[in-house]
Coordinates of C-alpha atoms in Angstrom, one line a residue:
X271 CA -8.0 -23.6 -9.6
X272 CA -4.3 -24.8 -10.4
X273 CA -4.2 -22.3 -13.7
X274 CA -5.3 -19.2 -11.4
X275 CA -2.6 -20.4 -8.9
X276 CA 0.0 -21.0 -11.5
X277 CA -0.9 -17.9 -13.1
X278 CA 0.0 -16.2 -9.8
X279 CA 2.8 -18.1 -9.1
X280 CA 4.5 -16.8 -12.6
X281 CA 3.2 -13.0 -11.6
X282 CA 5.2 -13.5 -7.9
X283 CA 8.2 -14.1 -9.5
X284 CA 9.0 -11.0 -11.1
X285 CA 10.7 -8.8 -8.2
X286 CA 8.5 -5.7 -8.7
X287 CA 10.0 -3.3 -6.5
X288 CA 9.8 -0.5 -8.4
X289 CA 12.3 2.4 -8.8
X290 CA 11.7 5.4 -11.0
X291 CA 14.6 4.7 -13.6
X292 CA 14.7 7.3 -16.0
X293 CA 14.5 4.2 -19.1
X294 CA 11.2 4.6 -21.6
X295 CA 11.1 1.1 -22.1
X296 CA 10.8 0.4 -18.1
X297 CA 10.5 3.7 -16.4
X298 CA 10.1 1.9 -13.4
X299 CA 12.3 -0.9 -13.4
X300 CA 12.6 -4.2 -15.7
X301 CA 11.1 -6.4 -13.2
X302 CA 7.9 -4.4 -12.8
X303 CA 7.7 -3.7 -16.4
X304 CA 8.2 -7.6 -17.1
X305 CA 5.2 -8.1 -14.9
X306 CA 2.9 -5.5 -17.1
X307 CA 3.8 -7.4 -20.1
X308 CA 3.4 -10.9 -18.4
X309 CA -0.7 -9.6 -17.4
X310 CA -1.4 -7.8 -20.3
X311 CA -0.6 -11.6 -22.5
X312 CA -2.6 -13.0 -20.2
X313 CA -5.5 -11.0 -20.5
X314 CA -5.4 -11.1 -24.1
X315 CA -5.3 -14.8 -23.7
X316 CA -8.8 -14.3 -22.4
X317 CA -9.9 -12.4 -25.8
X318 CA -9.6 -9.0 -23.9
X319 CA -8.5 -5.6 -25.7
X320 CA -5.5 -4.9 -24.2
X321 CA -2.9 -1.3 -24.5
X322 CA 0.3 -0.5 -23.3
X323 CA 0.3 3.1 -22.1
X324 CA 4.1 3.7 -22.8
X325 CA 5.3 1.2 -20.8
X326 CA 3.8 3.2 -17.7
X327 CA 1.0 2.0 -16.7
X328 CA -1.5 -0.7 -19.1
X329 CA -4.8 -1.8 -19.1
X330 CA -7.4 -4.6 -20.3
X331 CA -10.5 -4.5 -21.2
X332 CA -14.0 -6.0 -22.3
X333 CA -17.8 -5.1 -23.3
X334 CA -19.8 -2.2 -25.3
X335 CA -21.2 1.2 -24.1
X336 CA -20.3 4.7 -23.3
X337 CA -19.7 3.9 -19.2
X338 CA -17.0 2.5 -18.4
X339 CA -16.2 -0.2 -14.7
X340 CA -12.8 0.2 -13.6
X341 CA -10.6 -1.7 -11.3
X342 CA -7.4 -0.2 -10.4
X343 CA -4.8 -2.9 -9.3
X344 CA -0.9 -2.6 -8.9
X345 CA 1.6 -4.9 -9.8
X346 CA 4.7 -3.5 -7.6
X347 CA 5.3 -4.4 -4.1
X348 CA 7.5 -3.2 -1.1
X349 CA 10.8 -5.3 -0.7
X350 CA 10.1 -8.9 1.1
X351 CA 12.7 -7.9 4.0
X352 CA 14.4 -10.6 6.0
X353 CA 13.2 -13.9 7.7
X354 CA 10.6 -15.6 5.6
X355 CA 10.4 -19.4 5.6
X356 CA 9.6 -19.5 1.6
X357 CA 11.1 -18.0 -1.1
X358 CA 9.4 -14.4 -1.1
X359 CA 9.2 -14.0 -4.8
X360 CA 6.9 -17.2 -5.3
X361 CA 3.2 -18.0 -4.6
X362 CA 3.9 -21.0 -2.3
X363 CA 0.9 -23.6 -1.2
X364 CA 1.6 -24.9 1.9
X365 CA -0.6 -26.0 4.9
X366 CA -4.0 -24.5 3.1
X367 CA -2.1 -21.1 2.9
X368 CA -0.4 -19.1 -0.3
X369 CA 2.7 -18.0 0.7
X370 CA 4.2 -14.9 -1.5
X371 CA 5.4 -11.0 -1.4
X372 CA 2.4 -9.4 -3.3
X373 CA -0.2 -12.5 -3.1
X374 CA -2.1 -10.2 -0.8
X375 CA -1.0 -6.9 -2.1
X376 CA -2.0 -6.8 -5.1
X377 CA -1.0 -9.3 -7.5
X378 CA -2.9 -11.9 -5.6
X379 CA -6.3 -9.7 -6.1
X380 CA -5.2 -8.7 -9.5
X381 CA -4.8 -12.4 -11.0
X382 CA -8.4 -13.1 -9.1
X383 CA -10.0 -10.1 -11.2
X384 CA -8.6 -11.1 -14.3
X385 CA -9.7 -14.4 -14.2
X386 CA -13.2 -12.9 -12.9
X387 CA -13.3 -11.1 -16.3
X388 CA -12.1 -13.8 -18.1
X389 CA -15.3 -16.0 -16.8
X390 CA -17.6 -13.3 -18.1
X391 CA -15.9 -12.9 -21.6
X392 CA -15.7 -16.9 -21.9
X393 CA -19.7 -16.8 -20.5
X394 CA -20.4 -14.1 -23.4
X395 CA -22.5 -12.0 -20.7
X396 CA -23.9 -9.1 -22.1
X397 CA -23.3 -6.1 -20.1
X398 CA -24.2 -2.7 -20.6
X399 CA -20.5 -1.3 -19.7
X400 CA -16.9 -1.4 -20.8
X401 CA -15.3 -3.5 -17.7
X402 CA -11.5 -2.1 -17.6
X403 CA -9.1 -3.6 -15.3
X404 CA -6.2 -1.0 -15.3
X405 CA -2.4 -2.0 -14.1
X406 CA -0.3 0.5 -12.0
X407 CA 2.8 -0.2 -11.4
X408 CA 4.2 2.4 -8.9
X409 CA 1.5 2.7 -6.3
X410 CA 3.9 1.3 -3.2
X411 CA 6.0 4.0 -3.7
X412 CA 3.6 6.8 -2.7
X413 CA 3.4 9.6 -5.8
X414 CA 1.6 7.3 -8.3
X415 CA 3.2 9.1 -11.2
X416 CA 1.5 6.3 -13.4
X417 CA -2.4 6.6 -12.1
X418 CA -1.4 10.8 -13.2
X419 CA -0.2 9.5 -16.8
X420 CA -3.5 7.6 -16.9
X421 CA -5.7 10.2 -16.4
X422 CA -3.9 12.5 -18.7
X423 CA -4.3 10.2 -21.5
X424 CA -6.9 7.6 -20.8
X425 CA -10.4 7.0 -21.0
X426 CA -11.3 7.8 -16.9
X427 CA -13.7 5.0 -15.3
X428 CA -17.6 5.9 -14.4
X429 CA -17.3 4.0 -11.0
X430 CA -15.1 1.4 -10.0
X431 CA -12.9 -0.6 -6.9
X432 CA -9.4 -1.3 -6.5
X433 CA -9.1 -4.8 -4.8
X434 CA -6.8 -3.6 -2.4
X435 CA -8.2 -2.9 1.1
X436 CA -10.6 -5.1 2.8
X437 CA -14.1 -6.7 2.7
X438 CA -17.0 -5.6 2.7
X439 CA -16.0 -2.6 1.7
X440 CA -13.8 0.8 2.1
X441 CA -15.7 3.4 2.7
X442 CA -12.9 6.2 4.1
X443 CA -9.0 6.2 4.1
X444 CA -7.1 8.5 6.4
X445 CA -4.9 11.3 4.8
X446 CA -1.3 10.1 4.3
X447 CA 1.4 12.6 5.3
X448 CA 5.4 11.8 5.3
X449 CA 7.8 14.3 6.6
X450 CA 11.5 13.9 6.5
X451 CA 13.4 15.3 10.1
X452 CA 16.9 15.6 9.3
X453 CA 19.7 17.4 11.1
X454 CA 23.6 18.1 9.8
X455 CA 25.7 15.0 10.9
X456 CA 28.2 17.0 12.6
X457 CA 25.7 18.8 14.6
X458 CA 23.4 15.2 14.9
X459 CA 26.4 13.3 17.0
X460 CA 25.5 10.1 14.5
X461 CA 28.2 9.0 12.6
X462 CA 26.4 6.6 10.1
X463 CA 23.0 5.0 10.3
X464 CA 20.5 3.0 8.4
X465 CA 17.3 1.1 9.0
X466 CA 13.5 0.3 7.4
X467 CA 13.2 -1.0 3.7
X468 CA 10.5 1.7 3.2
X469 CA 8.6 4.8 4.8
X470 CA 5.6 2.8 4.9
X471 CA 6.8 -0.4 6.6
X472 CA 7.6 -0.6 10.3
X473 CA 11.2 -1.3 10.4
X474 CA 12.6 -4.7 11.3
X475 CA 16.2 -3.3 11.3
X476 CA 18.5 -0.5 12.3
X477 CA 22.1 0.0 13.2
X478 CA 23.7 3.3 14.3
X479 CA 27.1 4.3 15.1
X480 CA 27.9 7.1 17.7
X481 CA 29.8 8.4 20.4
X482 CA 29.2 7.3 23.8
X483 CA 31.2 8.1 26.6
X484 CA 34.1 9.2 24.0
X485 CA 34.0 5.6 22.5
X486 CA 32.7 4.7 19.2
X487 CA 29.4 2.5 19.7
X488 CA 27.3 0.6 17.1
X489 CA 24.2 -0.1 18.3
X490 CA 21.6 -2.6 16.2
X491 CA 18.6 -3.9 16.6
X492 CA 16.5 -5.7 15.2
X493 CA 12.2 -5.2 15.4
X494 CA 9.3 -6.9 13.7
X495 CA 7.8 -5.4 10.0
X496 CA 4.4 -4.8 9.4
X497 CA 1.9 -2.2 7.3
X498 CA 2.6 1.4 7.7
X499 CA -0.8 2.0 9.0
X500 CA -0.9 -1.4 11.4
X501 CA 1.9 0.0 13.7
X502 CA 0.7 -2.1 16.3
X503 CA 1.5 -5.3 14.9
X504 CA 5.0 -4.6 14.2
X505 CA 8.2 -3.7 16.2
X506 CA 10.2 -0.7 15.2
X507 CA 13.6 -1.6 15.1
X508 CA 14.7 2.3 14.8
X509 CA 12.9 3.4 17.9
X510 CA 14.5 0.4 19.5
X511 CA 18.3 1.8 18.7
X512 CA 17.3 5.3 19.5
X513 CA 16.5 3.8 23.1
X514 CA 19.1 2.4 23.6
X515 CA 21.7 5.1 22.8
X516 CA 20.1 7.5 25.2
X517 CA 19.8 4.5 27.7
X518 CA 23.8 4.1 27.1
X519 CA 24.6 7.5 28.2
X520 CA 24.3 9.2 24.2
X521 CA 24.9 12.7 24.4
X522 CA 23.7 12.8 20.4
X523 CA 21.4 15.9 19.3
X524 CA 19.4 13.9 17.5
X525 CA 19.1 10.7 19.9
X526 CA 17.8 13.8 22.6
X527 CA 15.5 14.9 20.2
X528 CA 14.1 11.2 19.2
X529 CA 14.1 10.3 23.0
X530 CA 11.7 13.8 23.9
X531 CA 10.0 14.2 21.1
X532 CA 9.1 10.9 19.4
X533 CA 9.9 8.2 21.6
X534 CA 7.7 5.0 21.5
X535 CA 4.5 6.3 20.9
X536 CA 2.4 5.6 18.2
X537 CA 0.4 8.7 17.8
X538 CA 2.4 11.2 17.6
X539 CA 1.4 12.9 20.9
X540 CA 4.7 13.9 21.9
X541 CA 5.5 15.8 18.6
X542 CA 2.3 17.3 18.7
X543 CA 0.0 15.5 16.3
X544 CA -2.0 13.9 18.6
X545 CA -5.1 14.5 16.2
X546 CA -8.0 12.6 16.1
X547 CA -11.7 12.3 15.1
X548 CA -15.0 10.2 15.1
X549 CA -14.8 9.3 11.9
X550 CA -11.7 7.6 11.2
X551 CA -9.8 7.4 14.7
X552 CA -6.2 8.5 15.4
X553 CA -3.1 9.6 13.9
X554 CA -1.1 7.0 13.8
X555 CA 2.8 7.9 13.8
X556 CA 5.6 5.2 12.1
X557 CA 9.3 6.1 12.0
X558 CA 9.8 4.3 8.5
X559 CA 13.9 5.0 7.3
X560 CA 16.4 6.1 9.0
X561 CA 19.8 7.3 7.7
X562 CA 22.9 9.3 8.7
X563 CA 26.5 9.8 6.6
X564 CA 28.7 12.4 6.4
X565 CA 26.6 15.4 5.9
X566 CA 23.2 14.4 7.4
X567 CA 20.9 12.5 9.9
X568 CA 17.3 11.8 8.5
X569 CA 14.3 10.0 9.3
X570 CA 11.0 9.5 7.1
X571 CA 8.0 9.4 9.3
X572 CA 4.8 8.0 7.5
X573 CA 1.2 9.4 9.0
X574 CA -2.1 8.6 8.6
X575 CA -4.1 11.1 9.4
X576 CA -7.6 11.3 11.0
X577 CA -9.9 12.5 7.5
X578 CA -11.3 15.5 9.1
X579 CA -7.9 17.5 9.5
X580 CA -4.9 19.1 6.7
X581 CA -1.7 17.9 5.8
X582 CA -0.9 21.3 6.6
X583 CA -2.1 22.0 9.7
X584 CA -0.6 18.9 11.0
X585 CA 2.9 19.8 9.9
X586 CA 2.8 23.0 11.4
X587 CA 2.0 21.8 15.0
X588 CA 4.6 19.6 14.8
X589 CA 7.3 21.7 13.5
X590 CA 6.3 24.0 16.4
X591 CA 7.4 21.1 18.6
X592 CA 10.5 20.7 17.1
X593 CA 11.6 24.1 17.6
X594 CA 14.8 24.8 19.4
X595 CA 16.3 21.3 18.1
X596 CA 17.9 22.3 15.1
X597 CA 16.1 19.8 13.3
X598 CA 14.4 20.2 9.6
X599 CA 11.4 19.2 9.0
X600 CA 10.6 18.8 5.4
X601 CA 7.1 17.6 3.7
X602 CA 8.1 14.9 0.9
X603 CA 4.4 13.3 0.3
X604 CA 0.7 14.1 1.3
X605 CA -2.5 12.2 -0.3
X606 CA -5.7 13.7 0.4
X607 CA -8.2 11.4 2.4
X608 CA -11.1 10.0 0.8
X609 CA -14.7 10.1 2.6
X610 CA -17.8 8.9 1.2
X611 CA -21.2 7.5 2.0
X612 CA -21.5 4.2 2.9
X613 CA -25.2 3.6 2.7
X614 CA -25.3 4.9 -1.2
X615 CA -23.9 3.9 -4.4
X616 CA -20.8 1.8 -5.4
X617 CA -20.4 1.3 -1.5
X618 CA -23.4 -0.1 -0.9
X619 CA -23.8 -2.0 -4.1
X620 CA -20.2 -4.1 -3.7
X621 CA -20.9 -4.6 0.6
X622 CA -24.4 -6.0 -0.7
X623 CA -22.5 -8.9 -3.0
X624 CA -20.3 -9.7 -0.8
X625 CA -22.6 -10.2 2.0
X626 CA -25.1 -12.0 -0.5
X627 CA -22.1 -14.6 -1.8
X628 CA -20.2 -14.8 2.1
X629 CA -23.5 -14.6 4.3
X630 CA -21.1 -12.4 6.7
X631 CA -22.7 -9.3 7.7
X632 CA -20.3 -7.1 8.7
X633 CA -20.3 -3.3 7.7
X634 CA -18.1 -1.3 5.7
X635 CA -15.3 0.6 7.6
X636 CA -12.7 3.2 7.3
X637 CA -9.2 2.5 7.0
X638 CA -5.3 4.1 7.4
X639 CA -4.1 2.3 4.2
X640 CA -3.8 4.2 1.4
X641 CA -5.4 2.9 -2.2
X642 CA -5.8 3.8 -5.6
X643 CA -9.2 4.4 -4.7
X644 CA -7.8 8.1 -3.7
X645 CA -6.6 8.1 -7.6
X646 CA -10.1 8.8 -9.0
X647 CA -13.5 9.6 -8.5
X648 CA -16.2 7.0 -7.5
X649 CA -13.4 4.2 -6.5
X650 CA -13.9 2.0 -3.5
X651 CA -11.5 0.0 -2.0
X652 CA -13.2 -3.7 -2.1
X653 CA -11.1 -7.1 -0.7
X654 CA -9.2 -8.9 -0.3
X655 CA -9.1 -9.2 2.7
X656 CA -11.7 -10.7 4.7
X657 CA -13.0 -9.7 8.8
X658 CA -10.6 -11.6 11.2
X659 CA -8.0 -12.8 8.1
X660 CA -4.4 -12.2 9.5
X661 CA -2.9 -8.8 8.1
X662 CA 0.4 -9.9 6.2
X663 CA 0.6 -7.2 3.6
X664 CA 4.1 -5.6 4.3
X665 CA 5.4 -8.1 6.8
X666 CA 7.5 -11.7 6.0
X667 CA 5.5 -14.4 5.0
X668 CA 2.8 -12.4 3.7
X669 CA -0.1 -15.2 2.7
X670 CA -4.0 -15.2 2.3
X671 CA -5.8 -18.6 3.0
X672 CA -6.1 -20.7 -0.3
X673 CA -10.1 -20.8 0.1
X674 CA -10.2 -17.4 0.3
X675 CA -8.3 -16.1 -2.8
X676 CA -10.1 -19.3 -4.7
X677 CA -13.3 -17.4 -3.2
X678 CA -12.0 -13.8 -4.5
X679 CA -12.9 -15.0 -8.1
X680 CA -16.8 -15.5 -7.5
X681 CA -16.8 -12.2 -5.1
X682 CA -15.0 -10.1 -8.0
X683 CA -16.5 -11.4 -10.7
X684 CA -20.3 -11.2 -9.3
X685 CA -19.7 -7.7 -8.4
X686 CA -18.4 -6.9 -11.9
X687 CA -21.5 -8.0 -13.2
X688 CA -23.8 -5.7 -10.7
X689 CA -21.7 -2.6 -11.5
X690 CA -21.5 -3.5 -15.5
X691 CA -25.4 -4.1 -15.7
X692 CA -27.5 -1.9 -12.8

């Protein structure tokens, strides 16, 4: 228990925010490189064939046979923000809790897999697959430029998970669409503006300067972060300061346009993309960044979109709505959804051993986070998080429960044995 802990402690430390850089020895950035390294010597402390995939992405791996068990994990994580009562860039025990940016998403899940492999090499359990655990490094950042080097140039898994959604199982992930709405500062009425860490975070600050009343104003505020697709749980600090400027009398373009057409509704509905299904719910509408200088105004907005509609059919009802505003609206990311059936295959097979080892029956469900099990075929989203745990991931004082990342090792590692052998 204290090596797995220390293990993560060590992988926490390393500030693996990453950045694309434009360096071939850390393409995206020294700290997140420095965690590759760090996983891929521990793996091959465990006897495990390990590669380097030009510094890009890197994977380790055990067994014989043609097939191949992948698990997709990530090693980079959104910034920790402000407030936490530990340091963020630790794994922290305290009051039956790990404390930590990244112990729930991912590194957490990643140093429970490895040392789930590790059991079976040290056990010398025959299986009759290749088991690969495979380490991204820029999945937080939304265009997974290292899961497409991979594919190009690697071995591609038969089946798989990525420990990076919940328990029992994932069995559907909403679309993901961001669109940028930006407007020419001298036609916005913002002077300067900034807020939100990153598009898929709800922002827990903002601060805008404008005219009001012929006065020079800054407003901040200050909200509450959470997950991108958890809106509810969070407090966004740019609607907050939009708000207020129109409250104060704001004769801005762009503080009309946020009052009427965004406002403080989660879904979308007054910008049109009020969409949703049976399957997987609602839209779900977060106002991520926010900035204005001398030349232009912009928000990011990050979506997650109901699986049975487009990217592009959502984007044209709202830039219908936004019409006769003057504002841009320009497309910078859209990921697919991923829909599957939940009573067949890998679904079934990984809800069956976590039911069997946790004696919790509860059924597999569809989620707005957005995984690596979108990267390739046959991947399901699988842990860690268990029914009722609090939702930290993105949000200060991110932590999982001590018992329950001790019990992600016998979860992962029992259900690496079932996909290796059946």
């Amino acid at each position: 228990m204290e090596e797995m802990i220390d293990a993560l402690d060590k992988l926490c430390k390393f500030r693996s925010v990453a950045e694309e850089t434009g360096n071939p020895e850390a393409p995206y950035g020294e700290e997140v490189h420095n965690a590759l390294m760090y996983v891929l010597g521990l793996c091959e402390g465990f006897g495990m064939r390990v590669k380097n995939c030009d510094n890009k992405i890197g994977w380790a791996e055990i067994g014989d046979g043609e097939e191949m068990v992948g698990i997709l994990c990530h090693l980079d994580v959104v910034p920790e923000g402000k407030g936490w009562n530990t340091e963020p860039f630790s794994a922290t025990v305290s009051d039956g809790k790990i404390f930590g940016r990244g112990v729930v998403d991912d590194k957490g899940p990643a140093i429970a897999c490895i040392y789930a492999l590790g059991d079976i090499a040290k056990r010398r359990i025959a299986l009759k697959r290749r088991v690969r655990i495979i380490f991204g490094q820029i999945e937080e950042k939304g265009d997974w430029e290292d899961m497409e080097f991979y594919k190009q140039t690697e071995e591609l898994p038969t089946f798989g998970f990525t420990p990076d959604g919940d328990f029992p199982a994932i069995y559907g992930e909403k679309g993901i669409l961001n669109l940028k709405f930006s407007m020419p500062s001298e036609k916005s009425g913002i002077i300067s503006a900034k807020g939100g860490n990153a598009h898929n975070m709800v922002p827990d600050f903002a601060d805008i300067t404008l005219n009001i009343g012929g006065k020079e104003a800054t407003i901040s505020e200050k909200g509450v972060s959470a997950h991108g697709a958890m809106l509810e749980m969070g407090e966004n600090a740019i609607t907050k300061a939009f708000l207020k400027a129109y409250e104060m009398g704001s004769d801005s373009a762009f503080v009309k346009f946020y009052k009427e057409k965004i406002g403080d509704n989660l879904y979308g509905e007054n910008i049109g993309a009020g969409f949703s299904d049976d399957k997987s719910g609602r839209l779900t509408f977060n106002v991520g960044l926010l900035s204005a200088d001398d030349k232009e105004c912009s928000i990011t907005v990050n979506m997650r979109c109901p699986v049975t509609y487009s990217g592009d059919e959502i984007e044209e009802a709202i830039a219908r709505e936004c019409e006769g505003y003057g504002v841009s609206v320009e497309r910078t990311e859209w990921t697919a959804p991923v829909y599957m059936d939940k009573d067949k295959g890998v679904v079934k097979k990984l809800t069956g051993v976590y039911q069997e080892i946790t004696g919790d029956i509860s059924e597999p469900k569809v989620i707005g986070g957005g995984t690596y099990a979108r990267a390739m075929d046959n991947i399901v989203a699988f842990g860690p998080c268990f029914p009722g745990m609090e939702i930290t991931e993105h949000c200060k004082n991110e932590y999982m429960p001590l018992d329950k990342f001790l019990m992600l090792r016998e979860i992962y590692r029992e259900a690496i044995i079932r996909l290796a052998m059946e």
